[in-house]
CSV table of C-alpha atoms in Angstrom, one decimal:
chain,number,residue,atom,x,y,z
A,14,UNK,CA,0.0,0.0,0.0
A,15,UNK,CA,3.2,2.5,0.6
A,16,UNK,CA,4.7,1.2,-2.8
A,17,UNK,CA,1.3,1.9,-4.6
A,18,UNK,CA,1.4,5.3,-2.7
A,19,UNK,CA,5.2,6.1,-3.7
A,20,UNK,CA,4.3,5.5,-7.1
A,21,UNK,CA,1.2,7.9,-7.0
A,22,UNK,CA,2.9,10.7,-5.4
A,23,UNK,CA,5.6,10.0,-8.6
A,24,UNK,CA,3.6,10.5,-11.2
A,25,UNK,CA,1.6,13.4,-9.5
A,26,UNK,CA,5.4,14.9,-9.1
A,27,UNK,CA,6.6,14.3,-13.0
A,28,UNK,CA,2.0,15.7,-14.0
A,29,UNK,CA,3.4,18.8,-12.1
A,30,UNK,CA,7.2,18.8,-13.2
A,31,UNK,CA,5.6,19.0,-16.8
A,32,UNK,CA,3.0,21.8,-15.6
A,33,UNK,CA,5.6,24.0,-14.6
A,34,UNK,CA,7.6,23.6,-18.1
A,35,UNK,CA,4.7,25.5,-19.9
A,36,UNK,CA,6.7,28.6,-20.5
A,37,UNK,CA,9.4,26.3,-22.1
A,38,UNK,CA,6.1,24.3,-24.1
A,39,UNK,CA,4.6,27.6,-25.3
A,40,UNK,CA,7.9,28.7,-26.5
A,41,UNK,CA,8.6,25.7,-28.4
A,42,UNK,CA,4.8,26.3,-29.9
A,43,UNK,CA,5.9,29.9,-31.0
A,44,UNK,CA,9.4,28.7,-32.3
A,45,UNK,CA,7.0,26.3,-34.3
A,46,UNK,CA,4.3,28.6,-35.3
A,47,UNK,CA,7.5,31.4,-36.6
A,48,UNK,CA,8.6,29.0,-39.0
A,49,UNK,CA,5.0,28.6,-40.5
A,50,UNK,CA,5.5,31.1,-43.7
A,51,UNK,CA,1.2,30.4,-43.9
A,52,UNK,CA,0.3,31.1,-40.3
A,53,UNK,CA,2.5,34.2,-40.2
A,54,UNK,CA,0.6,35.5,-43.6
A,55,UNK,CA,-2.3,34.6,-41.6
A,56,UNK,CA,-1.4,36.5,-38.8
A,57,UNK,CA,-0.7,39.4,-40.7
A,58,UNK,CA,-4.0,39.4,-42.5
A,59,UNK,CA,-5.7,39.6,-38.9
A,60,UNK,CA,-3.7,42.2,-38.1
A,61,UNK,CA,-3.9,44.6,-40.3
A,62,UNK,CA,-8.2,44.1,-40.3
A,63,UNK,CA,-7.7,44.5,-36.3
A,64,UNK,CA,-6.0,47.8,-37.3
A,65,UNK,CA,-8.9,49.1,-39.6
A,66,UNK,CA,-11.2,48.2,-36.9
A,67,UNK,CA,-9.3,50.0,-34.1
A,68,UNK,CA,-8.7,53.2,-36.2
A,69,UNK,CA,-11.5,53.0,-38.7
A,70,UNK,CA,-12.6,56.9,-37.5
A,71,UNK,CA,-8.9,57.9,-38.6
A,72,UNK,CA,-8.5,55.6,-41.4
A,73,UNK,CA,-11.8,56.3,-43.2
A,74,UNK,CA,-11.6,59.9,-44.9
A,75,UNK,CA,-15.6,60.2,-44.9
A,76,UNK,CA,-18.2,59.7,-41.6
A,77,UNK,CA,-20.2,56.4,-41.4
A,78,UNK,CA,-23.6,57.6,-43.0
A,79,UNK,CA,-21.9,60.4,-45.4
A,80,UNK,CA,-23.0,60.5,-48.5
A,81,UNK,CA,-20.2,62.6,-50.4
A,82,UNK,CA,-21.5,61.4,-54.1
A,83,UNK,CA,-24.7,62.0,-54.0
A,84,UNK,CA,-24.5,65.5,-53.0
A,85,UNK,CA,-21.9,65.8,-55.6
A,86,UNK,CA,-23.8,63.9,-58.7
A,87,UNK,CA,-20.9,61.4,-58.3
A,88,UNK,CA,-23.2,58.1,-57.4
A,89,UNK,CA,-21.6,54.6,-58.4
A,90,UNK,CA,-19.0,56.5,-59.3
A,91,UNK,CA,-15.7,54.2,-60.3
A,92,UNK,CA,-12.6,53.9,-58.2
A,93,UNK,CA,-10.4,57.0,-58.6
A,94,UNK,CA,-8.1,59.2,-56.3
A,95,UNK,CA,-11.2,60.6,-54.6
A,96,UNK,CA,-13.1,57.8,-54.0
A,97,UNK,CA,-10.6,54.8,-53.8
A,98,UNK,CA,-13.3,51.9,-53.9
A,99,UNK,CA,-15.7,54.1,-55.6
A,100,UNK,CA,-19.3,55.4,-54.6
A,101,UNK,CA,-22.5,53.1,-53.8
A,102,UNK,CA,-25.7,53.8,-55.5
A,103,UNK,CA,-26.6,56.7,-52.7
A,104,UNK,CA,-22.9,58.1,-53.1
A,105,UNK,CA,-21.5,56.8,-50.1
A,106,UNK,CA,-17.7,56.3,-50.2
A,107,UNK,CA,-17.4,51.9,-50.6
A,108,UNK,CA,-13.7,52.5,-48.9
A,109,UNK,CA,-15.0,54.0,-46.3
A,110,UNK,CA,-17.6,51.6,-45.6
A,111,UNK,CA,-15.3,48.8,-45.6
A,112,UNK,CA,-13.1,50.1,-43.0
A,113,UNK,CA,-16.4,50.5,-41.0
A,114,UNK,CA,-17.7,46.9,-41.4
A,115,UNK,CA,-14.0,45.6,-40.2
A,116,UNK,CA,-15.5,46.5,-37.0
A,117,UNK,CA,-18.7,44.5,-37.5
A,118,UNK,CA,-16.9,41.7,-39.1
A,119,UNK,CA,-14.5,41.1,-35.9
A,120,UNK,CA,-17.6,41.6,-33.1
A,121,UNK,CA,-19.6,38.9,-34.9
A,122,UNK,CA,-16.5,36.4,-35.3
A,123,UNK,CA,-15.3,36.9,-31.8
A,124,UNK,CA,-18.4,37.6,-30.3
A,125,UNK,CA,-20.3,34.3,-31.8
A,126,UNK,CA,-16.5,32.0,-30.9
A,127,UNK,CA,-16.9,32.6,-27.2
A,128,UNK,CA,-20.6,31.9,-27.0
A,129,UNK,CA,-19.9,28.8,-29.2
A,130,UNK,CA,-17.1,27.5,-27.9
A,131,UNK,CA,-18.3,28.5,-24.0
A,132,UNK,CA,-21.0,25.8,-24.9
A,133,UNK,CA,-18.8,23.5,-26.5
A,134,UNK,CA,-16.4,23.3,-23.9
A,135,UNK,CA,-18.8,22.8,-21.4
A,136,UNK,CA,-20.5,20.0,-23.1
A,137,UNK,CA,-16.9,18.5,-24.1
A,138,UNK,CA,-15.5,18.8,-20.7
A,139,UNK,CA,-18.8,17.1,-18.7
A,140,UNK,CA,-19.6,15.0,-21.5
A,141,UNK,CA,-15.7,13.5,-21.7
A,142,UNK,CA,-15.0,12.9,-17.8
A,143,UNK,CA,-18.6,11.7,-16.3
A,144,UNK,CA,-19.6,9.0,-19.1
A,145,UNK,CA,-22.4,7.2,-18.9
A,146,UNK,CA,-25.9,8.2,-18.4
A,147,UNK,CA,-24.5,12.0,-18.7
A,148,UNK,CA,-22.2,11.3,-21.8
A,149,UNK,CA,-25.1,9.9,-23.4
A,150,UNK,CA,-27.9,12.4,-22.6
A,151,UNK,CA,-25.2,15.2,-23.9
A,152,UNK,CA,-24.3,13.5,-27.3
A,153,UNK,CA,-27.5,12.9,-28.5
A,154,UNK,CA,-28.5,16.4,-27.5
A,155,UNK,CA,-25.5,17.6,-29.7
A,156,UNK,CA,-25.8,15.4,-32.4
A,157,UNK,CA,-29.8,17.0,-32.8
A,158,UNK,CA,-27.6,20.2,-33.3
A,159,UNK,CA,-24.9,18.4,-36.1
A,160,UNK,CA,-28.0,16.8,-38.2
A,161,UNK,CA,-30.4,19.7,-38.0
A,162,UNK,CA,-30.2,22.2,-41.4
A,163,UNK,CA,-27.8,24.9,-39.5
A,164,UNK,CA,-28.3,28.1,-42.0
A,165,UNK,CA,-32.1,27.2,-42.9
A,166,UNK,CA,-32.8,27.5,-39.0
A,167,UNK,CA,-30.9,30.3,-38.6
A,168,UNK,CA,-32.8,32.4,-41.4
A,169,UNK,CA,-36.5,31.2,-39.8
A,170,UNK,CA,-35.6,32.3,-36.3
A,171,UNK,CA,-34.0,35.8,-37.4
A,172,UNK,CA,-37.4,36.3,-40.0
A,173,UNK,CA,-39.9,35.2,-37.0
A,174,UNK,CA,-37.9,37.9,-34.5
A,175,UNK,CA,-38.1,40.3,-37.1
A,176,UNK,CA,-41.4,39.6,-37.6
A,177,UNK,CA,-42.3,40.3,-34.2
A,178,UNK,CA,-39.1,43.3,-33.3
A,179,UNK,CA,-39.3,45.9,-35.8
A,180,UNK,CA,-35.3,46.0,-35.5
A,181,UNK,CA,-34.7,41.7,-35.1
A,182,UNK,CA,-32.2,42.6,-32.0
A,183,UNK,CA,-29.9,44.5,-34.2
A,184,UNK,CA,-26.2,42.3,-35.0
A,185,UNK,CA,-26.0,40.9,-31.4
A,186,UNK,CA,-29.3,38.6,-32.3
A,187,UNK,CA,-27.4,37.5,-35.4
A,188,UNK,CA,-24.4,36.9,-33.1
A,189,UNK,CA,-26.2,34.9,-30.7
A,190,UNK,CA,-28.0,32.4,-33.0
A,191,UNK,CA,-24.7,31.9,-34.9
A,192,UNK,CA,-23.4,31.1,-31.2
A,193,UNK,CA,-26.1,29.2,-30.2
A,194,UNK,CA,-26.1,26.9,-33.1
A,195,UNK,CA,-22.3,26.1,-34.0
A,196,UNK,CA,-21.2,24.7,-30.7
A,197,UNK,CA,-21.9,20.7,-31.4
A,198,UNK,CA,-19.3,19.6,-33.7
A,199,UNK,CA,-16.6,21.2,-31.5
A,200,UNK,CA,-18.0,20.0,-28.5
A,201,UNK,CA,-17.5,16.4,-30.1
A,202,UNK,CA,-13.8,17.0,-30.9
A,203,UNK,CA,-12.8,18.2,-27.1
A,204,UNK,CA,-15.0,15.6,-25.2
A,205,UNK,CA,-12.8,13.1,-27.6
A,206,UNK,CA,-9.5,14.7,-26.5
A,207,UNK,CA,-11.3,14.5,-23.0
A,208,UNK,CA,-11.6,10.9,-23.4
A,209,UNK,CA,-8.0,10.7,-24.4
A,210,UNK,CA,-6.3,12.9,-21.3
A,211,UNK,CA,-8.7,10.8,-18.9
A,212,UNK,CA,-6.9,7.5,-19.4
A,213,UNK,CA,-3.5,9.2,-18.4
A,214,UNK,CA,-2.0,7.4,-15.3
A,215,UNK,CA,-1.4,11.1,-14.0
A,216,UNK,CA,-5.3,11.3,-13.8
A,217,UNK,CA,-5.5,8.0,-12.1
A,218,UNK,CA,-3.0,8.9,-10.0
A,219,UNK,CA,-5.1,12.2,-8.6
A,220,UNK,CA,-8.1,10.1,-8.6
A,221,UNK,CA,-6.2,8.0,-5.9
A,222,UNK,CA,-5.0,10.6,-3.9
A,223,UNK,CA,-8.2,11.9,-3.2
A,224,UNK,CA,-8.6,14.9,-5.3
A,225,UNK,CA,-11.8,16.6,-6.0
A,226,UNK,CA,-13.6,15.6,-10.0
A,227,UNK,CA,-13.6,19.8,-10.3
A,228,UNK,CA,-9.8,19.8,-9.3
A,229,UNK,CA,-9.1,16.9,-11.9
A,230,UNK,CA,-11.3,19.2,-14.6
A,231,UNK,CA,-9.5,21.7,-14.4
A,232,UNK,CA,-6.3,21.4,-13.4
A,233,UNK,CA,-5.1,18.4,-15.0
A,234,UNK,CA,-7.8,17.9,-17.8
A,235,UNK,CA,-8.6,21.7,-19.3
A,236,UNK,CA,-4.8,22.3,-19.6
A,237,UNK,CA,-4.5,19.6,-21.5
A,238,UNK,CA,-6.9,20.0,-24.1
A,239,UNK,CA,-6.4,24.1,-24.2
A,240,UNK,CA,-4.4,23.5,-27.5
A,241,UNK,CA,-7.3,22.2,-28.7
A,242,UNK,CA,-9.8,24.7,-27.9
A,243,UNK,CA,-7.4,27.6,-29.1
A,244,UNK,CA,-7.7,26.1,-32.5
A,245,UNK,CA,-10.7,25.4,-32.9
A,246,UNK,CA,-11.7,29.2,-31.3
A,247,UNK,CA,-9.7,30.4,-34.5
A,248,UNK,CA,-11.4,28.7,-37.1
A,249,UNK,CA,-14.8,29.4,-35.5
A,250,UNK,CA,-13.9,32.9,-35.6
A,251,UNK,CA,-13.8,32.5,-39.3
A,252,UNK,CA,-16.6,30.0,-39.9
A,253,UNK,CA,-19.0,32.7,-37.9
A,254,UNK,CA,-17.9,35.6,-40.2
A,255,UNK,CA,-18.4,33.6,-43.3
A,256,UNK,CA,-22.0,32.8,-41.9
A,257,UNK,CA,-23.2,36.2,-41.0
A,258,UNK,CA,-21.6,37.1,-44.4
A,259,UNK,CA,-24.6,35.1,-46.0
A,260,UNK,CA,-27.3,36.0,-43.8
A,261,UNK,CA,-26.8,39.7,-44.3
A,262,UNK,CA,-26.3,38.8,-48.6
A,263,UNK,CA,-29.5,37.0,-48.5
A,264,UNK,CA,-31.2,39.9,-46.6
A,265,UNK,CA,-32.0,38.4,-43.0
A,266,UNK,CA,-29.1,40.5,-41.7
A,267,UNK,CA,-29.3,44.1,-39.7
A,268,UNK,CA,-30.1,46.6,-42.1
A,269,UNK,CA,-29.2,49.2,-39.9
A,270,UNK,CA,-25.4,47.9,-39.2
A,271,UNK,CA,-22.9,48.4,-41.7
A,272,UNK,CA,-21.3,44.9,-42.4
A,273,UNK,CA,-19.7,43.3,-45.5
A,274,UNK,CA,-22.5,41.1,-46.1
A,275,UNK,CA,-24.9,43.9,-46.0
A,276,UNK,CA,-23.0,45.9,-48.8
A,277,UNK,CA,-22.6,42.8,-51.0
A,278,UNK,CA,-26.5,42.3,-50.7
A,279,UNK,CA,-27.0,46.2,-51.7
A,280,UNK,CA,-24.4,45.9,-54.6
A,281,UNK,CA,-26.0,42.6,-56.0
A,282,UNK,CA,-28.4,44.6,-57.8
A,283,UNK,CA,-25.8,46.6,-60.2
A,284,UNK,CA,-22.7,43.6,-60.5
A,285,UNK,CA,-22.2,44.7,-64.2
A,286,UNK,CA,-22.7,48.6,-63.7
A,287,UNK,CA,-20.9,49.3,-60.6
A,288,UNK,CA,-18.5,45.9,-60.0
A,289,UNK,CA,-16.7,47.9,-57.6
A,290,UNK,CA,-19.6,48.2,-55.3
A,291,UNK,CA,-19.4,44.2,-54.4
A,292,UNK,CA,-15.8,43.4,-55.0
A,293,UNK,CA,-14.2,45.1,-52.6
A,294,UNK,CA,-16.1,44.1,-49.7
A,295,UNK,CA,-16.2,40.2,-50.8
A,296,UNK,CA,-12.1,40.6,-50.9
A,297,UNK,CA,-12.1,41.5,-47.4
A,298,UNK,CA,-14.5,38.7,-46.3
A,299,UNK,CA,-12.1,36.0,-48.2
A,300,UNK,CA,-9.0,37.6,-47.0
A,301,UNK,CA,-10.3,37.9,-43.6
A,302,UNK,CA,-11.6,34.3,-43.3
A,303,UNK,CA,-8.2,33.2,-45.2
A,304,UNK,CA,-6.1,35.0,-42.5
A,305,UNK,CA,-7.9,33.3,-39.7
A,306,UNK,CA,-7.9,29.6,-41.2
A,307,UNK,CA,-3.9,29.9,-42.0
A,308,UNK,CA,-3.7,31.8,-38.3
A,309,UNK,CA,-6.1,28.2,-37.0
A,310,UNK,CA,-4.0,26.1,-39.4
A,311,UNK,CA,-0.7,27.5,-38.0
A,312,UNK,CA,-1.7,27.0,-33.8
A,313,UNK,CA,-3.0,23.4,-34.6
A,314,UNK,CA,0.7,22.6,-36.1
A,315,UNK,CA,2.4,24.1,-33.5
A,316,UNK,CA,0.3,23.3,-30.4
A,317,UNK,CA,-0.3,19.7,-31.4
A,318,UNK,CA,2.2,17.6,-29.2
A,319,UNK,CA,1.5,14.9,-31.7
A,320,UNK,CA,3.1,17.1,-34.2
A,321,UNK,CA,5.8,18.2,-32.2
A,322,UNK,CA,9.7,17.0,-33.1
């Protein structure tokens, strides 16, 4: 019973030894993640749209709602040294409104990540560790969520809230059902590397010793899938801006907000006449999705012990 104690405390001792070489982990992960030509490009990408978004009053030579051309007969005017994107069909300036909806396009992406991911960890984490009666009630409740048509749900409950709100809850409603319904798949993948961390003989070894299932969770069980969830928070980011993307084109979006889904859906009218009016603002999307796929791309090859030399 000492032996079987000795060895406990041993493995406890070499869990925390490992625990307190995190700063040495993390740099390996960033020595990794420099040499990643992609994730850096990625990384730059996000960047420089965090920049528009942080100085979009400075950047942006006309006001949100001005509407230089149409004072100035100059409506769907063509890029030029004035206008650098061009004019929209009421003479606003498309530049302008682009650095605007950098703003919009980073709220919905990080805004709609931490409400899905908050969900999906929870389920992953509870799901992964308790099993049985709890791990079953949990996966079929998530795998309703994987089978169910995501965007065709999405669109009916923002048109029945609009229906009965005049303004549908403005961008945070759009936020929160993107939230609310892209949480299962990732809450699959972490109660799996749940599963995995669970069979350690560190966690057996706590289990032993006496130490509380909350204390297991999150000291010895979160840590260890936090690579994970960082990845997966990136390309959710990206999956979330894609989506609100084509509920503002297809006109369920806020009107009132100005995003880059909203002016693709204004400029789909004119594609031939005024090309400049859509273009723009669907480059920023892709560039912006791109950035944080290579970004998610990039953490997953350098966080992944698996992957690790």
């Amino acid at each position: 019973m000492i032996r079987k104690k000795s060895v406990e405390s041993k493995l406890l001792v070499q869990n925390e030894k490992k625990r307190s070489k995190g700063v040495s982990q993390w740099n390996i992960a960033w020595r990794r993640f420099k040499k990643n030509r992609a994730a850096l490009a990625g990384a730059l990408i996000v960047g420089f749209v965090i920049f528009l978004a942080a100085f979009d009053s400075l950047i942006a030579p006309f006001p949100p709602n001005a509407r230089p051309g149409f004072y100035m007969g100059e409506t769907r005017s063509p890029p030029s040294l004035k206008y650098l994107f061009g004019t929209d069909y009421i003479g606003k300036d498309v530049f302008s409104q682009v650095v605007y909806g950098a703003r919009s396009a980073l709220f919905v992406g990080f805004a709609s990540a931490a409400i899905a991911m908050l969900l999906a960890i929870l389920v992953g984490l509870v799901s992964g560790y308790y099993g049985g009666i709890i791990d079953n009630i949990l996966m079929r409740i998530t795998e309703i969520f994987l089978v169910i048509p995501f965007l065709l749900i999405l669109l009916v409950f923002l048109k029945v809230i609009t229906a009965i709100s005049p303004t549908g809850g403005g961008l945070s409603m759009v936020v929160l059902m993107i939230g609310v319904f892209s949480w299962a798949a990732d809450a699959r993948i972490i109660r799996g590397e749940v599963l995995r961390v669970k069979e350690s003989e560190f966690i057996e070894a706590s289990k032993s010793l006496g130490a509380s299932k909350r204390r297991i969770v999150f000291r010895h069980i979160f840590p260890n899938v936090l690579h994970v969830i960082i990845v997966l928070t990136t390309l959710m980011i990206a999956s979330a801006i894609l989506v609100e993307a084509a509920i503002s084109f297809l006109g369920f979006g806020d009107a009132a907000a100005i995003t880059w889904g909203q002016q693709l859906q204004k400029a789909n009218e004119a594609v031939k006449e005024a090309w400049w009016e859509g273009v723009f603002p669907g480059l920023f999307i892709t560039l912006l999705v791109l950035g944080f796929s290579l970004l998610g791309n990039g953490l997953r090859d350098a966080l992944d012990p698996r992957l690790r030399e």
